[in-house]
Coordinates of C-alpha atoms and ligand atoms in Angstrom, one line a residue:
M1 CA -3.7 -17.0 10.4
Q2 CA -7.3 -16.1 9.5
Y3 CA -8.3 -16.0 5.8
N4 CA -11.2 -13.9 4.4
Q5 CA -13.0 -13.6 1.1
L6 CA -12.2 -10.3 -0.5
G7 CA -15.7 -9.1 -1.4
A8 CA -17.1 -10.9 -4.4
T9 CA -13.7 -11.4 -6.1
G10 CA -13.5 -15.1 -5.2
L11 CA -10.0 -14.3 -3.8
L12 CA -9.2 -15.8 -0.3
V13 CA -6.7 -13.6 1.4
S14 CA -4.9 -13.7 4.7
R15 CA -6.0 -11.0 7.1
L16 CA -2.3 -9.8 7.3
C17 CA -1.1 -8.5 3.9
F18 CA 2.6 -7.9 3.4
G19 CA 3.0 -4.3 2.3
T20 CA 6.2 -4.2 0.2
L21 CA 6.7 -0.4 0.1
T22 CA 8.9 -0.5 3.2
I23 CA 11.5 -2.9 1.9
G24 CA 12.0 -1.3 -1.6
P25 CA 14.0 1.6 -3.0
L26 CA 11.6 4.3 -1.6
Q27 CA 12.2 3.2 2.0
R28 CA 14.7 0.7 3.4
S29 CA 16.2 -0.2 0.0
F30 CA 17.1 -3.8 0.9
S31 CA 19.0 -5.8 -1.6
V32 CA 16.7 -8.1 -3.6
P33 CA 17.8 -11.2 -1.8
D34 CA 17.4 -9.6 1.7
G35 CA 14.0 -8.2 0.9
A36 CA 12.8 -11.4 -0.7
K37 CA 13.8 -13.3 2.4
L38 CA 11.5 -11.2 4.5
I39 CA 8.5 -11.7 2.1
R40 CA 9.3 -15.4 2.0
A41 CA 9.4 -15.6 5.8
A42 CA 5.9 -14.1 5.9
L43 CA 4.7 -16.6 3.3
E44 CA 6.0 -19.5 5.3
L45 CA 4.2 -18.1 8.4
G46 CA 0.8 -18.2 6.5
V47 CA 0.6 -14.8 4.9
N48 CA -0.7 -15.3 1.3
F49 CA -1.5 -11.7 0.4
I50 CA 1.2 -9.2 -0.9
D51 CA 0.5 -5.5 -1.7
T52 CA 2.8 -3.6 -4.0
A53 CA 2.7 -0.9 -6.7
E54 CA 4.6 -0.1 -9.9
I55 CA 6.1 2.9 -8.3
Y56 CA 7.5 0.9 -5.4
E57 CA 9.8 -1.0 -7.8
C58 CA 9.4 -4.2 -5.7
Y59 CA 8.5 -6.7 -8.4
P60 CA 12.0 -8.3 -8.3
Y61 CA 11.7 -8.9 -4.5
I62 CA 8.3 -10.6 -4.9
R63 CA 9.5 -12.7 -7.9
E64 CA 12.5 -14.0 -5.9
A65 CA 10.4 -14.6 -2.8
L66 CA 8.0 -16.7 -4.8
A67 CA 10.6 -18.8 -6.5
G68 CA 10.0 -22.4 -5.5
F69 CA 7.1 -21.5 -3.2
H70 CA 4.1 -23.8 -3.8
G71 CA 1.3 -22.1 -1.9
D72 CA -1.3 -19.9 -3.6
V73 CA -0.4 -16.2 -3.3
V74 CA -2.5 -13.2 -4.1
I75 CA -0.6 -10.1 -5.3
A76 CA -2.2 -6.7 -5.5
T77 CA -0.5 -3.9 -7.5
K78 CA -1.2 -0.3 -8.4
T79 CA -0.6 1.9 -11.4
Y80 CA -0.9 5.6 -12.2
A81 CA -1.9 4.7 -15.8
Y82 CA -4.7 7.0 -17.2
S83 CA -5.0 5.7 -20.7
R84 CA -5.8 2.3 -22.2
A85 CA -2.3 2.0 -23.6
G86 CA -0.7 3.0 -20.3
M87 CA -2.8 0.3 -18.5
E88 CA -1.7 -2.3 -21.1
Q89 CA 1.9 -1.3 -20.4
S90 CA 1.4 -1.6 -16.6
I91 CA -0.2 -5.0 -16.9
A92 CA 2.5 -6.3 -19.3
K93 CA 5.3 -5.0 -17.0
C94 CA 3.7 -6.7 -13.9
L95 CA 3.2 -10.0 -15.7
K96 CA 6.7 -10.0 -17.1
E97 CA 8.6 -8.9 -13.9
L98 CA 6.6 -11.2 -11.6
N99 CA 6.6 -14.0 -14.2
R100 CA 2.9 -14.7 -13.6
E101 CA 0.1 -15.5 -16.1
Y102 CA -2.3 -13.0 -14.6
V103 CA -2.4 -10.1 -12.2
D104 CA -4.6 -10.9 -9.2
I105 CA -5.6 -7.4 -8.3
M106 CA -4.8 -4.2 -10.3
L107 CA -5.7 -0.9 -8.6
L108 CA -5.7 2.7 -9.9
H109 CA -3.2 4.4 -7.5
E110 CA -4.1 7.3 -5.3
Q111 CA -7.6 8.1 -6.5
E112 CA -9.3 11.1 -4.9
S113 CA -13.0 11.3 -6.0
V114 CA -15.4 10.4 -8.7
H115 CA -13.7 13.1 -10.8
T116 CA -10.3 11.5 -10.7
I117 CA -11.7 8.1 -11.4
K118 CA -13.7 9.4 -14.4
G119 CA -10.5 11.1 -15.5
H120 CA -8.8 7.7 -15.6
W121 CA -11.8 6.0 -17.3
E122 CA -9.8 4.8 -20.3
A123 CA -7.6 3.0 -17.9
V124 CA -10.6 1.5 -16.1
E125 CA -11.9 0.3 -19.5
G126 CA -8.4 -1.2 -20.1
M127 CA -8.6 -3.1 -16.8
V128 CA -12.2 -4.3 -17.5
R129 CA -11.0 -5.7 -20.9
A130 CA -8.0 -7.4 -19.3
R131 CA -10.3 -8.9 -16.6
E132 CA -12.5 -10.3 -19.4
K133 CA -9.5 -11.8 -21.1
G134 CA -8.4 -13.4 -17.8
L135 CA -5.2 -11.2 -17.5
I136 CA -6.5 -9.6 -14.3
R137 CA -8.8 -11.3 -11.7
A138 CA -10.0 -8.2 -9.8
I139 CA -9.8 -4.4 -10.3
G140 CA -10.2 -1.3 -8.1
I141 CA -8.6 1.8 -6.6
S142 CA -6.4 2.8 -3.7
T143 CA -7.2 6.1 -2.0
H144 CA -6.4 8.4 0.9
Y145 CA -9.8 10.1 0.5
V146 CA -13.2 9.4 2.0
A147 CA -14.6 10.7 -1.3
G148 CA -12.5 8.2 -3.2
V149 CA -14.0 5.3 -1.2
R150 CA -17.5 6.6 -1.6
A151 CA -17.1 7.1 -5.4
A152 CA -15.6 3.6 -6.0
A153 CA -18.4 2.0 -3.9
S154 CA -20.9 3.2 -6.5
I155 CA -19.0 2.2 -9.6
P156 CA -20.1 -1.4 -10.6
E157 CA -17.0 -2.1 -12.7
L158 CA -14.7 -1.9 -9.6
D159 CA -14.3 -4.9 -7.3
V160 CA -11.8 -3.8 -4.7
I161 CA -11.1 -0.6 -2.6
H162 CA -7.8 -0.1 -0.7
P163 CA -8.4 2.8 1.7
I164 CA -6.2 4.5 4.2
I165 CA -7.6 3.9 7.7
N166 CA -6.2 4.1 11.2
K167 CA -7.4 4.9 14.7
F168 CA -6.1 8.5 14.7
G169 CA -7.0 9.5 11.1
V170 CA -3.3 10.0 10.1
G171 CA -3.1 10.7 6.4
I172 CA -6.9 10.8 5.7
Q173 CA -7.1 13.8 3.4
D174 CA -10.7 14.8 3.6
G175 CA -12.1 13.7 6.9
Q176 CA -11.7 11.9 10.2
T177 CA -11.5 8.2 11.1
E178 CA -15.3 8.0 11.7
D179 CA -16.0 9.4 8.2
M180 CA -13.7 6.8 6.6
L181 CA -15.4 4.0 8.7
Q182 CA -18.8 5.0 7.4
A183 CA -17.5 5.0 3.8
I184 CA -15.9 1.6 4.3
S185 CA -19.2 0.3 5.7
F186 CA -21.1 1.7 2.7
S187 CA -18.6 0.1 0.3
A188 CA -18.9 -3.3 2.0
M189 CA -22.7 -3.0 1.7
M190 CA -22.2 -2.4 -2.0
G191 CA -20.3 -5.7 -2.3
K192 CA -16.8 -4.3 -2.6
G193 CA -13.8 -6.2 -1.3
L194 CA -11.8 -3.9 1.1
Y195 CA -8.3 -4.1 2.5
G196 CA -6.9 -1.3 4.6
M197 CA -3.6 0.6 4.4
K198 CA -1.5 2.6 6.8
C199 CA -3.0 1.2 10.0
L200 CA 0.2 2.4 11.6
G201 CA 0.0 5.8 9.9
G202 CA 3.0 5.0 7.7
G203 CA 5.1 4.5 10.8
H204 CA 3.9 7.4 12.9
L205 CA 1.9 5.1 15.1
I206 CA 4.5 2.5 15.7
P207 CA 4.9 3.7 19.3
Q208 CA 1.1 3.1 19.7
A209 CA 1.1 -0.1 17.6
E210 CA -0.9 -2.1 20.2
E211 CA -3.7 0.4 20.2
A212 CA -3.6 1.0 16.4
L213 CA -3.6 -2.7 15.6
G214 CA -6.4 -3.4 18.2
F215 CA -8.5 -0.8 16.3
I216 CA -7.8 -2.0 12.8
L217 CA -8.6 -5.6 13.8
S218 CA -11.9 -4.5 15.0
V219 CA -13.1 -3.2 11.6
P220 CA -15.1 -6.2 10.3
E221 CA -15.5 -4.9 6.7
L222 CA -11.7 -5.2 6.1
A223 CA -10.9 -8.6 4.7
A224 CA -7.2 -7.7 5.2
V225 CA -4.8 -5.0 6.2
A226 CA -1.5 -4.2 4.4
V227 CA 1.3 -3.7 6.9
G228 CA 4.8 -2.6 5.9
M229 CA 7.4 -4.7 7.6
Q230 CA 11.2 -4.4 7.6
S231 CA 12.4 -7.2 9.9
L232 CA 11.6 -10.7 10.9
E233 CA 10.6 -9.5 14.4
E234 CA 8.0 -7.2 12.9
I235 CA 6.7 -10.1 10.7
K236 CA 6.4 -12.4 13.7
Y237 CA 4.8 -9.8 15.8
N238 CA 2.2 -9.0 13.2
V239 CA 1.5 -12.7 12.4
L240 CA 0.8 -13.3 16.1
R241 CA -1.3 -10.2 16.4
F242 CA -3.4 -10.9 13.3
S243 CA -3.9 -14.5 14.5
G244 CA -5.3 -13.2 17.8
V245 CA -2.3 -14.2 19.9
E246 CA -0.6 -11.8 22.3
P247 CA 3.0 -11.2 21.1
G248 CA 4.4 -10.7 24.6
P249 CA 5.8 -7.5 26.1
G250 CA 9.4 -8.0 25.0
L251 CA 8.6 -7.9 21.3
S252 CA 6.1 -5.1 21.6
E253 CA 8.5 -2.9 23.6
K254 CA 11.3 -3.5 21.1
L255 CA 9.2 -2.6 18.1
S256 CA 7.7 0.5 19.7
K257 CA 11.1 2.1 19.4
N258 CA 11.2 1.8 15.6
R259 CA 9.7 5.1 14.8
R260 CA 10.2 6.2 11.1
V261 CA 11.1 9.6 9.8
L262 CA 11.5 11.3 6.4
H263 CA 15.2 12.0 5.9
I264 CA 16.2 14.7 3.4
E265 CA 19.9 14.9 2.4
K266 CA 21.8 18.2 2.6
W267 CA 22.5 18.2 -1.1
C268 CA 18.8 19.0 -2.0
R269 CA 18.9 21.7 -4.7
G270 CA 15.3 22.9 -4.2
C271 CA 14.0 21.9 -7.6
G272 CA 10.5 21.4 -6.2
R273 CA 9.6 18.1 -8.0
C274 CA 9.0 16.3 -4.7
V275 CA 6.7 19.2 -3.6
E276 CA 4.5 18.6 -6.7
K277 CA 4.4 14.9 -6.0
C278 CA 3.3 15.1 -2.4
T279 CA -0.5 15.1 -2.3
A280 CA -0.4 15.5 1.5
G281 CA 0.9 19.0 1.3
A282 CA 3.8 18.1 3.6
L283 CA 6.7 19.6 1.6
E284 CA 7.7 23.2 0.8
I285 CA 10.8 24.9 -0.5
V286 CA 12.4 27.1 2.2
E287 CA 15.5 29.0 1.3
G288 CA 16.4 26.8 -1.6
A289 CA 15.9 23.4 0.0
V290 CA 12.9 21.3 0.7
K291 CA 11.5 21.1 4.3
V292 CA 9.0 18.5 5.6
D293 CA 6.1 19.0 7.9
M294 CA 6.1 15.7 9.8
Q295 CA 2.5 16.4 11.1
R296 CA 1.3 16.1 7.6
C297 CA 3.7 13.6 6.2
R298 CA 2.3 10.0 6.0
L299 CA 5.7 8.5 5.2
C300 CA 4.6 7.0 1.9
G301 CA 8.0 7.8 0.3
Y302 CA 6.4 8.7 -3.0
C303 CA 8.3 12.0 -3.1
A304 CA 11.5 10.0 -3.1
S305 CA 10.5 8.4 -6.4
V306 CA 10.8 11.7 -8.3
C307 CA 13.9 13.2 -6.8
P308 CA 16.6 13.4 -9.4
E309 CA 19.3 13.8 -6.7
F310 CA 18.2 10.8 -4.6
C311 CA 17.8 13.1 -1.5
I312 CA 14.8 11.5 0.2
K313 CA 14.4 8.3 2.2
V314 CA 11.9 7.0 4.8
I315 CA 14.2 5.5 7.5
Ligands
LIG1 S1 13.1 16.6 -5.7 FE1 15.0 16.2 -4.6 S2 16.4 17.9 -5.1 FE2 14.3 18.5 -5.8 S3 13.5 19.7 -4.0 FE3 12.9 17.6 -3.7 S4 14.5 16.7 -2.4 FE4 15.3 18.6 -3.3
LIG2 S1 6.4 14.2 2.2 FE1 6.9 12.4 0.9 S2 6.6 10.7 2.3 FE2 5.6 12.5 3.2 S3 3.5 12.4 2.5 FE3 4.5 13.7 1.1 S4 5.1 12.3 -0.6 FE4 4.6 11.0 1.2

């Protein structure tokens, strides 16, 4: 496994980052022991970087995976906090539930532009203060927007940017792949640490995984790439691929059949809460029930987190 410095943070991260969204309640909903086993398997194979978020509800999986593990592990998490008090709560929750003394990386979740970052400025100040106290090692944003990457690149307080990037531009909200690559390049020049997300388009590009991974591994500014994984086979495949080893046709072919979809249960009552949550504009209420446009859906599962009827799952 290759390890890279994450910008100027001083953090050394494996090029393959374990994206936990896919194992938690918003997607496969593994039991904690089963999900923890997968993370632990990745750690044993040399992955030392884990990406999560408060909304994913995956802290229990990570805590169990780390129990008795002696290697250094870097954990990045995200919060929607916009006030200083909200940020303090997010930090405290993360430290408590992960049983750690500090948060390695705390990101403002789903930022869009300089305006949304400024709108969260109290939270940024909370992160800066926590970093000064040693409670956080690095701070930044995650974003699906080219404008978000460009904005964060020019804000000296931020260390890390976690942008969406994939060969076919799936899920980039305000531009094409080329625009995002330029913004990434600019951010690296500004000294930011970058790790990519959704290189497989949230699951859309699994049938073209070889091509999509070949592309993402050719982006030199990305210290790491978060990949959601749901099986030992996927972990082994990605560990090989990210180590520059050909996984072999059997494994590639098997995984290429694992396409993911957004499943909506018949008992949806059309309340519209998921529609408000979806920033991709992929949901609408039609005749009293929600319908998804799979061309727009990036399979993040965030809509599932607000459904009072537990109707939505990425499967
Ligand atoms: S939040 Fe749940 S119940 Fe409400 S519209 Fe969406 S899927 Fe249906
Ligand atoms: S429909 Fe749900 S899973 Fe798809 S992009 Fe919107 S919030 Fe994400």
